[in-house]
Coordinates of C-alpha atoms and ligand atoms in Angstrom, one line a residue:
M4 CA 0.0 0.0 0.0
S5 CA 1.4 3.4 -1.0
R6 CA -0.1 5.7 1.7
K7 CA -2.2 5.3 4.7
L8 CA -5.3 7.4 4.0
K9 CA -7.9 9.1 6.2
I10 CA -11.3 8.0 4.8
L11 CA -14.8 8.9 5.8
L12 CA -17.4 6.5 4.4
V13 CA -20.9 7.9 4.4
S14 CA -24.0 5.8 4.1
A15 CA -27.7 5.9 4.9
E16 CA -27.6 2.3 6.2
V17 CA -24.9 0.3 7.7
H18 CA -25.1 -3.3 9.0
P19 CA -25.7 -4.1 11.8
F20 CA -27.1 -0.7 12.8
A21 CA -29.8 -0.5 10.1
K22 CA -30.4 -2.4 6.9
T23 CA -32.8 -2.7 4.0
G24 CA -30.5 -4.3 1.5
G25 CA -27.0 -4.7 0.1
L26 CA -25.9 -1.1 0.7
A27 CA -25.9 -1.8 4.5
D28 CA -23.9 -5.0 4.0
V29 CA -21.3 -3.2 1.9
S30 CA -21.1 -0.2 4.3
G31 CA -20.7 -2.6 7.3
A32 CA -18.0 -4.9 5.7
L33 CA -15.9 -2.8 3.4
P34 CA -14.6 -0.4 6.2
P35 CA -13.1 -3.2 8.4
A36 CA -11.4 -4.7 5.3
L37 CA -9.9 -1.2 4.5
K38 CA -8.8 -0.9 8.1
R39 CA -7.0 -4.2 7.8
L40 CA -5.1 -2.7 4.8
G41 CA -3.9 0.0 7.2
H42 CA -6.2 2.9 6.4
D43 CA -7.8 5.2 9.0
I44 CA -11.4 4.7 8.0
R45 CA -14.4 5.9 9.8
V46 CA -18.1 5.6 9.0
I47 CA -21.0 7.9 9.5
M48 CA -24.8 7.3 9.2
P49 CA -28.1 8.6 10.7
K50 CA -29.2 7.3 14.0
Y51 CA -32.7 5.8 13.4
S52 CA -34.9 4.5 16.1
C53 CA -35.0 1.1 14.3
P54 CA -31.4 -0.2 14.9
A55 CA -32.0 -1.4 18.4
K56 CA -31.1 -4.9 17.3
A57 CA -27.5 -4.0 16.6
G58 CA -26.7 -4.9 20.1
K59 CA -24.0 -2.3 20.1
E60 CA -23.4 0.3 22.7
M61 CA -23.7 3.9 21.4
R62 CA -22.0 6.7 23.3
N63 CA -23.2 10.3 23.0
I64 CA -20.0 12.2 22.3
K65 CA -21.5 15.6 23.1
V66 CA -21.3 17.4 19.8
D67 CA -23.9 19.9 18.6
L68 CA -24.9 19.6 15.0
D69 CA -26.5 22.9 14.3
I70 CA -27.3 23.3 10.6
P71 CA -28.6 26.6 9.2
G72 CA -32.2 26.3 8.1
F73 CA -33.0 23.4 10.5
S74 CA -34.6 24.3 13.8
Q75 CA -33.6 21.2 15.7
K76 CA -30.0 20.6 16.6
G77 CA -28.5 17.2 16.1
A78 CA -26.2 15.1 18.3
L79 CA -23.4 12.7 17.5
F80 CA -23.1 9.2 18.9
Q81 CA -20.2 6.8 18.5
S82 CA -19.9 3.1 18.3
E83 CA -17.7 0.5 16.6
L84 CA -17.9 -1.8 13.6
D85 CA -15.7 -4.9 13.4
D86 CA -11.9 -4.4 13.7
N87 CA -12.7 -1.4 15.9
V88 CA -13.7 0.8 13.0
P89 CA -15.3 3.9 14.5
I90 CA -18.8 4.6 13.4
Y91 CA -20.6 7.9 14.1
L92 CA -24.4 8.1 14.2
I93 CA -26.2 11.4 13.7
E94 CA -29.1 11.8 16.0
Q95 CA -31.8 14.3 15.1
A96 CA -35.2 13.0 16.4
E97 CA -37.3 15.1 14.0
H98 CA -35.8 13.4 11.0
Y99 CA -34.5 10.0 12.0
N100 CA -36.6 8.9 14.9
R101 CA -38.7 6.7 12.6
K102 CA -39.6 3.0 12.3
H103 CA -38.1 2.7 8.9
I104 CA -35.2 4.2 6.9
Y105 CA -36.7 5.6 3.8
G106 CA -40.5 5.2 4.1
E107 CA -43.4 3.2 5.2
S108 CA -46.2 1.1 3.6
G109 CA -44.6 1.4 0.1
A110 CA -44.3 5.2 0.2
D111 CA -41.2 7.3 0.8
Y112 CA -41.3 9.7 3.7
P113 CA -42.5 13.0 2.4
D114 CA -39.7 14.9 4.1
N115 CA -36.8 12.8 2.6
V116 CA -35.4 16.0 1.0
E117 CA -35.0 17.6 4.4
R118 CA -33.8 14.4 6.0
F119 CA -31.0 13.8 3.6
S120 CA -30.1 17.5 3.0
Y121 CA -29.6 17.7 6.8
F122 CA -27.6 14.5 6.8
C123 CA -25.2 15.6 4.0
Q124 CA -24.5 18.9 5.9
A125 CA -24.3 17.3 9.3
V126 CA -21.7 14.8 8.0
L127 CA -19.4 17.6 7.2
K128 CA -20.1 19.5 10.3
A129 CA -19.4 16.4 12.4
A130 CA -16.1 15.7 10.6
K131 CA -15.0 19.2 11.4
T132 CA -16.2 19.2 15.0
I133 CA -14.3 15.9 15.8
N134 CA -11.3 17.3 13.7
F135 CA -11.2 14.4 11.3
K136 CA -10.1 15.9 8.0
P137 CA -10.4 13.1 5.5
D138 CA -8.3 12.6 2.4
I139 CA -11.3 10.9 0.8
I140 CA -15.0 11.1 1.5
H141 CA -16.6 7.9 0.1
C142 CA -20.3 8.8 -0.6
N143 CA -22.8 6.1 -1.3
D144 CA -26.0 6.4 -3.3
W145 CA -28.3 9.5 -3.6
H146 CA -28.7 10.1 0.1
T147 CA -25.1 11.4 0.1
G148 CA -25.2 13.0 -3.3
L149 CA -25.1 16.6 -2.1
I150 CA -21.9 16.1 0.0
P151 CA -19.5 16.8 -3.0
L152 CA -21.3 20.1 -3.5
Y153 CA -21.4 21.3 0.1
L154 CA -17.7 20.3 0.4
K155 CA -16.8 22.8 -2.3
T156 CA -18.1 25.7 -0.2
D157 CA -15.9 24.9 2.8
S158 CA -12.1 25.6 2.6
W159 CA -11.5 23.3 5.6
F160 CA -12.0 20.5 3.1
A161 CA -9.9 22.0 0.4
Q162 CA -7.6 19.0 0.2
T163 CA -10.5 16.4 0.5
K164 CA -11.5 14.4 -2.6
T165 CA -14.8 12.5 -3.1
L166 CA -15.6 9.1 -4.5
F167 CA -19.3 8.6 -5.2
S168 CA -20.5 4.9 -5.3
I169 CA -23.7 4.0 -7.2
H170 CA -25.4 1.0 -5.6
N171 CA -28.6 1.4 -7.5
L172 CA -29.2 4.0 -10.2
G173 CA -33.0 3.3 -10.0
Y174 CA -33.3 5.3 -6.8
Q175 CA -32.2 8.9 -7.5
G176 CA -33.6 11.2 -4.8
N177 CA -35.3 13.6 -7.3
F178 CA -37.5 16.3 -5.7
P179 CA -39.5 19.3 -6.9
R180 CA -37.6 22.5 -7.8
S181 CA -39.2 24.2 -4.8
S182 CA -37.1 22.0 -2.5
L183 CA -33.9 23.7 -3.6
V184 CA -34.6 26.1 -0.7
T185 CA -34.4 23.2 1.7
T186 CA -31.0 22.2 0.5
G187 CA -29.7 25.6 1.0
L188 CA -27.9 25.4 -2.4
D189 CA -27.8 28.3 -4.7
E190 CA -30.4 28.7 -7.4
S191 CA -27.5 29.1 -9.9
L192 CA -26.9 25.4 -9.6
F193 CA -30.3 24.6 -11.1
H194 CA -29.4 23.9 -14.7
E195 CA -28.5 21.0 -16.9
E196 CA -24.8 21.1 -16.0
G197 CA -25.8 21.4 -12.4
I198 CA -28.3 19.5 -10.3
E199 CA -31.3 19.9 -12.4
F200 CA -32.8 16.7 -13.8
Y201 CA -35.8 17.2 -16.0
G202 CA -37.1 20.1 -13.9
Q203 CA -36.3 18.5 -10.6
V204 CA -33.5 18.7 -8.0
S205 CA -31.6 15.5 -8.2
F206 CA -29.4 14.3 -5.4
M207 CA -28.1 11.4 -7.5
K208 CA -27.1 13.8 -10.3
A209 CA -25.3 16.0 -7.9
G210 CA -23.2 13.0 -6.8
L211 CA -22.5 12.0 -10.4
M212 CA -21.6 15.6 -11.5
F213 CA -19.6 16.9 -8.6
S214 CA -17.6 14.0 -7.1
D215 CA -14.0 13.5 -8.2
T216 CA -14.5 9.8 -9.2
L217 CA -17.4 7.5 -9.5
A218 CA -17.7 3.8 -8.7
T219 CA -20.3 1.2 -9.1
V220 CA -20.6 -2.2 -7.5
S221 CA -19.7 -4.5 -10.5
P222 CA -17.8 -4.1 -13.7
A223 CA -20.8 -5.1 -15.8
Y224 CA -23.1 -2.6 -14.2
S225 CA -20.6 0.2 -14.8
Q226 CA -21.1 -0.4 -18.5
E227 CA -24.8 -1.0 -18.4
I228 CA -25.6 2.3 -16.7
Q229 CA -24.1 4.1 -19.7
T230 CA -26.9 2.7 -21.9
P231 CA -30.5 4.1 -22.3
E232 CA -31.9 0.7 -21.2
L233 CA -30.3 0.9 -17.7
G234 CA -29.1 4.4 -17.3
F235 CA -32.4 5.7 -15.9
G236 CA -31.9 9.0 -17.8
M237 CA -28.4 9.5 -16.3
E238 CA -26.6 7.6 -19.1
G239 CA -25.5 10.8 -20.9
I240 CA -23.8 12.1 -17.7
L241 CA -22.2 8.7 -17.1
Q242 CA -20.9 8.5 -20.7
K243 CA -19.4 11.9 -20.2
R244 CA -17.8 10.9 -17.0
S245 CA -16.8 7.4 -18.1
D246 CA -13.1 8.1 -17.7
H247 CA -13.7 8.6 -14.0
L248 CA -16.2 5.6 -13.6
Y249 CA -15.0 2.3 -12.2
G250 CA -16.7 -1.0 -11.4
I251 CA -15.6 -3.0 -8.4
L252 CA -17.5 -6.2 -7.5
N253 CA -18.7 -6.3 -3.9
G254 CA -17.3 -8.9 -1.5
V255 CA -18.8 -11.2 1.1
D256 CA -18.3 -10.9 4.8
Y257 CA -17.5 -14.5 5.7
S258 CA -17.6 -13.7 9.4
I259 CA -21.4 -13.4 8.9
W260 CA -22.1 -15.5 5.9
N261 CA -20.3 -18.8 6.4
P262 CA -22.2 -22.1 6.9
E263 CA -19.3 -23.6 8.9
T264 CA -19.6 -21.0 11.6
D265 CA -23.0 -19.4 11.2
P266 CA -24.8 -19.4 14.6
L267 CA -28.1 -18.6 13.0
I268 CA -28.6 -21.9 11.2
P269 CA -29.6 -25.2 12.9
A270 CA -26.5 -27.2 11.7
N271 CA -23.1 -26.0 10.5
F272 CA -21.7 -27.5 7.3
G273 CA -19.0 -27.1 4.7
S274 CA -18.1 -28.8 1.5
K275 CA -16.7 -31.8 3.4
S276 CA -19.9 -32.2 5.5
L277 CA -22.7 -31.6 3.0
S278 CA -24.9 -34.1 4.8
Q279 CA -25.4 -31.5 7.5
K280 CA -27.1 -29.3 5.0
M281 CA -29.9 -31.8 5.1
R282 CA -30.6 -30.9 8.7
C283 CA -31.0 -27.3 7.6
R284 CA -33.4 -28.5 4.9
D285 CA -35.4 -30.5 7.4
D286 CA -35.6 -27.4 9.6
L287 CA -37.3 -25.5 6.7
I288 CA -39.7 -28.4 6.0
R289 CA -40.7 -28.4 9.6
M290 CA -40.9 -24.6 10.0
F291 CA -43.1 -24.1 6.9
S292 CA -45.1 -27.4 7.3
L293 CA -44.1 -28.4 3.8
R294 CA -45.0 -31.8 2.4
L295 CA -42.1 -32.8 0.1
N296 CA -40.6 -35.9 -1.4
K297 CA -37.1 -36.8 -0.4
K298 CA -35.8 -35.4 -3.7
T299 CA -38.1 -32.4 -4.1
P300 CA -35.7 -29.4 -4.5
I301 CA -36.4 -26.3 -2.4
L302 CA -36.1 -23.1 -4.4
C303 CA -35.9 -19.8 -2.5
M304 CA -35.8 -16.0 -2.9
I305 CA -34.7 -13.6 -0.3
T306 CA -35.4 -10.2 -1.7
R307 CA -37.1 -6.8 -1.8
L308 CA -40.3 -7.4 -3.7
S309 CA -39.9 -4.8 -6.4
E310 CA -40.1 -4.8 -10.2
Q311 CA -36.3 -4.7 -10.3
K312 CA -36.1 -8.2 -8.8
G313 CA -38.0 -9.8 -11.7
I314 CA -40.9 -10.9 -9.6
D315 CA -43.1 -10.8 -12.7
L316 CA -41.1 -13.7 -14.2
I317 CA -41.8 -15.8 -11.1
M318 CA -45.5 -14.9 -11.6
E319 CA -45.3 -16.0 -15.2
A320 CA -43.6 -19.2 -14.3
Q321 CA -46.3 -20.0 -11.7
D322 CA -48.0 -22.7 -13.7
A323 CA -44.7 -24.5 -14.4
L324 CA -43.7 -24.3 -10.8
N325 CA -47.0 -25.7 -9.7
K326 CA -46.7 -28.6 -12.2
W327 CA -43.1 -29.6 -11.3
D328 CA -42.0 -31.4 -8.2
V329 CA -40.5 -28.3 -6.5
S330 CA -41.0 -26.2 -3.5
L331 CA -40.6 -22.4 -3.3
L332 CA -39.9 -20.2 -0.3
I333 CA -40.1 -16.5 -0.5
L334 CA -38.7 -14.2 2.2
G335 CA -39.4 -10.6 1.2
T336 CA -41.2 -7.3 1.6
G337 CA -42.2 -4.7 -0.9
E338 CA -44.8 -3.8 -3.4
A339 CA -48.4 -4.7 -2.4
Q340 CA -49.2 -6.4 -5.7
Y341 CA -46.4 -8.9 -5.2
E342 CA -47.1 -9.5 -1.5
T343 CA -50.8 -10.2 -2.4
F344 CA -49.7 -12.6 -5.2
F345 CA -47.4 -14.6 -2.9
R346 CA -49.8 -14.6 0.0
K347 CA -52.5 -16.1 -2.2
W348 CA -50.2 -18.6 -3.9
S349 CA -48.9 -20.0 -0.6
K350 CA -52.4 -20.3 0.7
E351 CA -53.5 -22.3 -2.4
R352 CA -50.4 -24.5 -2.3
S353 CA -49.4 -24.5 1.4
D354 CA -47.7 -27.9 1.0
R355 CA -45.1 -26.5 -1.4
I356 CA -45.1 -22.8 -1.5
A357 CA -44.3 -20.7 1.6
T358 CA -44.1 -16.9 2.0
A359 CA -42.7 -14.9 4.9
L360 CA -43.6 -11.2 4.1
K361 CA -41.1 -9.6 6.5
F362 CA -37.6 -8.5 6.9
D363 CA -35.9 -11.1 9.0
E364 CA -32.1 -11.5 8.9
S365 CA -32.0 -14.7 10.9
L366 CA -34.7 -16.4 8.8
G367 CA -32.7 -15.3 5.7
H368 CA -29.7 -17.3 6.9
R369 CA -31.9 -20.4 7.7
I370 CA -33.6 -20.3 4.3
L371 CA -30.3 -19.9 2.4
A372 CA -28.8 -22.8 4.4
G373 CA -31.6 -25.2 3.9
S374 CA -32.6 -24.5 0.2
D375 CA -31.2 -26.2 -2.9
M376 CA -31.5 -23.3 -5.3
L377 CA -31.7 -19.5 -5.2
L378 CA -33.7 -17.6 -7.8
M379 CA -32.6 -14.2 -8.9
P380 CA -34.3 -13.3 -12.1
S381 CA -33.6 -9.6 -11.6
R382 CA -34.3 -7.2 -14.5
Y383 CA -31.2 -5.4 -13.5
E384 CA -28.8 -6.1 -10.6
P385 CA -26.0 -3.6 -9.8
C386 CA -24.1 -6.3 -7.9
G387 CA -26.4 -8.6 -5.9
L388 CA -25.0 -10.1 -2.7
T389 CA -27.5 -12.9 -2.1
Q390 CA -26.2 -15.0 -5.0
M391 CA -22.7 -14.8 -3.5
Y392 CA -23.9 -15.8 -0.1
A393 CA -25.9 -18.6 -1.7
L394 CA -22.7 -20.0 -3.3
K395 CA -21.0 -20.3 0.1
Y396 CA -24.1 -22.2 1.4
G397 CA -24.1 -24.7 -1.4
T398 CA -27.4 -23.2 -2.7
V399 CA -27.1 -23.0 -6.4
P400 CA -28.1 -19.6 -8.0
I401 CA -30.3 -19.4 -11.1
V402 CA -29.9 -15.9 -12.3
H403 CA -30.5 -13.5 -15.2
N404 CA -27.2 -12.8 -16.9
I405 CA -27.0 -9.1 -16.0
G406 CA -24.9 -6.7 -13.8
G407 CA -23.1 -8.3 -10.9
L408 CA -24.9 -11.6 -11.5
K409 CA -23.0 -11.7 -14.8
N410 CA -19.7 -11.1 -13.0
S411 CA -20.2 -13.5 -10.1
I412 CA -22.0 -16.5 -11.6
Q413 CA -20.6 -18.8 -14.3
E414 CA -22.8 -21.2 -16.2
F415 CA -22.3 -24.8 -15.1
S416 CA -21.2 -27.2 -17.8
N417 CA -22.0 -30.9 -17.3
K418 CA -19.1 -31.7 -19.7
T419 CA -16.3 -29.8 -18.1
G420 CA -17.7 -29.8 -14.5
K421 CA -16.9 -26.1 -14.3
G422 CA -19.3 -23.3 -13.3
N423 CA -21.3 -22.4 -10.2
G424 CA -24.8 -21.8 -11.3
F425 CA -27.3 -21.3 -14.2
K426 CA -27.9 -18.1 -16.2
F427 CA -30.5 -17.0 -18.7
K428 CA -29.7 -14.4 -21.2
S429 CA -32.9 -12.4 -21.3
P430 CA -35.6 -11.7 -18.8
N431 CA -38.4 -13.6 -20.5
K432 CA -40.4 -16.5 -19.4
N433 CA -39.1 -19.1 -21.9
Y434 CA -35.4 -18.4 -21.2
F435 CA -36.2 -18.5 -17.4
I436 CA -38.1 -21.7 -17.6
N437 CA -35.3 -23.3 -19.8
S438 CA -32.7 -22.4 -17.2
L439 CA -34.9 -23.8 -14.4
Q440 CA -35.4 -27.0 -16.3
K441 CA -31.6 -27.3 -16.8
A442 CA -31.0 -26.9 -13.1
L443 CA -33.7 -29.4 -12.2
S444 CA -32.4 -32.0 -14.5
C445 CA -28.9 -31.5 -13.0
F446 CA -30.3 -31.7 -9.5
N447 CA -31.4 -35.3 -10.3
Q448 CA -27.8 -36.3 -10.9
T449 CA -26.6 -36.4 -7.3
K450 CA -22.9 -36.6 -8.0
T451 CA -23.0 -33.8 -10.6
W452 CA -25.1 -31.6 -8.3
E453 CA -22.6 -32.1 -5.5
K454 CA -19.8 -31.1 -7.8
L455 CA -21.7 -27.9 -8.7
M456 CA -22.4 -27.1 -5.0
R457 CA -18.7 -27.6 -4.2
N458 CA -17.6 -25.3 -7.1
G459 CA -19.7 -22.5 -5.6
M460 CA -18.6 -23.2 -2.0
A461 CA -14.9 -23.1 -3.0
K462 CA -15.2 -19.6 -4.6
D463 CA -13.5 -17.0 -2.5
N464 CA -15.4 -13.7 -2.8
S465 CA -14.0 -12.2 0.4
W466 CA -13.8 -8.4 0.8
E467 CA -10.0 -8.5 0.9
Y468 CA -9.7 -8.4 -2.9
S469 CA -12.4 -5.7 -3.4
A470 CA -10.9 -3.6 -0.6
K471 CA -7.5 -3.6 -2.4
Q472 CA -9.2 -2.3 -5.5
Y473 CA -11.0 0.4 -3.5
S474 CA -7.6 1.3 -2.0
R475 CA -6.1 1.8 -5.4
L476 CA -9.2 3.8 -6.5
Y477 CA -8.8 6.1 -3.5
Q478 CA -5.2 6.8 -4.5
K479 CA -6.3 7.4 -8.1
T480 CA -9.0 9.8 -6.8
L481 CA -6.4 11.7 -4.8
R482 CA -4.4 12.2 -8.0
S483 CA -7.4 13.3 -10.0
Ligands
ADP20 P1 -30.5 -5.2 -2.9 O1 -29.4 -4.4 -2.2 O2 -30.8 -4.8 -4.2 O3 -31.7 -5.3 -2.0 P2 -28.7 -7.5 -2.6 O4 -28.7 -8.9 -3.0 O5 -27.4 -6.7 -2.9 O6 -30.0 -6.7 -3.1 O7 -28.7 -7.4 -1.0 C1 -29.9 -7.8 -0.3 C2 -29.5 -8.0 1.2 O8 -30.7 -7.9 1.9 C3 -29.0 -9.4 1.4 O9 -28.2 -9.4 2.6 C4 -30.3 -10.2 1.7 O10 -30.0 -11.4 2.4 C5 -31.0 -9.2 2.5 N1 -32.5 -9.3 2.4 C6 -33.3 -8.8 1.4 N2 -34.6 -9.0 1.8 C7 -34.6 -9.6 3.0 C8 -35.6 -10.0 3.9 N3 -36.9 -9.9 3.6 N4 -35.3 -10.5 5.1 C9 -33.9 -10.6 5.4 N5 -32.9 -10.3 4.6 C10 -33.3 -9.7 3.4

């Protein structure tokens, strides 16, 4: 490593303090990996009322976060991630004392523009107050998009550079023009080369335009977002900034996601003790009162129930799945139409189909451990972590060949015995069903299936490798 850097990683969710998806996993696991490389990395996030389960002590470090335009002062709490990485939590009851992170019952909180404008400003104020002058501020997703702009107005940060990571371009933080006042930003920024996005103020666009470098969470997604199909209207900006745009595949935190040590599953197992996986399977059969044959494969999905995740393909494959000798478990929350669909299906076929419409980390581990296959028919997938966790648990992924799924899953070949899953090239019912059939026929050949499971379990996707790439990217950002 060339130089030990001071890095501040900013995120709206960080595991184990608050989580809705992969952003939290990355924000909780990348910093310890960077610390192990010798960097002085610290993390900062809002302090919601929901993270009680983190089981971590949080100390009020007596700092006032007084931001112009906001009547209520904030406070700063401190705790630790793994490897003693300091994490700061910004408390401000008016904006963060909520049951959820972004919204409730399928609707965003109406004051998200205030909540995250405040957050972006409070992050900088907090860094100054604790006298932590970072070389790099690593911003993540739209909630942090205004930081590169605010930074430019404060000479204390004159030497600080910014890296903006896109975890999902589909969520942009676009608000009516009138909300410019709330951000405290100058009206002169409201134009095409600034933060205007089709008549709205866009936090995502601010991040894309004003940070020194850009990263996204897989090499394939870094290319895909430069196309009209997956650019969500931002493709022009991303094309213009392509010299500064990098794709780094996320890693897996094997201290959390390892079937050999996982305390959340009923039996630990590894590639040399695959028979123990059967106990995890039996646990699921019991828990969901399934009635299966000995060789009925259990398919699962652990996911946000949103259009992005290709739930409509599962709906289209319903007849086939009902006909075949398979079982399907869904753990997820999200759009009402999908919840209704799964609720109804599992009522009709309670012997085979089970649905848990909630966010439940520990159940996620149990389902992954006891299932035979994971379905990820995502329309787009910036990285996807669940398929990488599944590999380690010997649960074979069947995925749409897109984004991070493209980079992390290799099609299994019966001939060569190489590969770790099954991929279909286009998100349409026939391709999906074909891929499923391939997987099911392979499942019937016990020895071949075990080989396939072991291929996945042997793959090392640990954060160490990705953290080294981030480390190089930070150095590059400093030179930019
Ligand atoms: P995304 O970030 O798009 O939601 P990822 O696959 O990158 O998708 O990450 C999803 C993370 O959230 C994984 O850790 C997955 O296990 C977890 N997850 C998603 N839905 C649920 C749920 N309902 N209950 C428990 N964990 C969930």
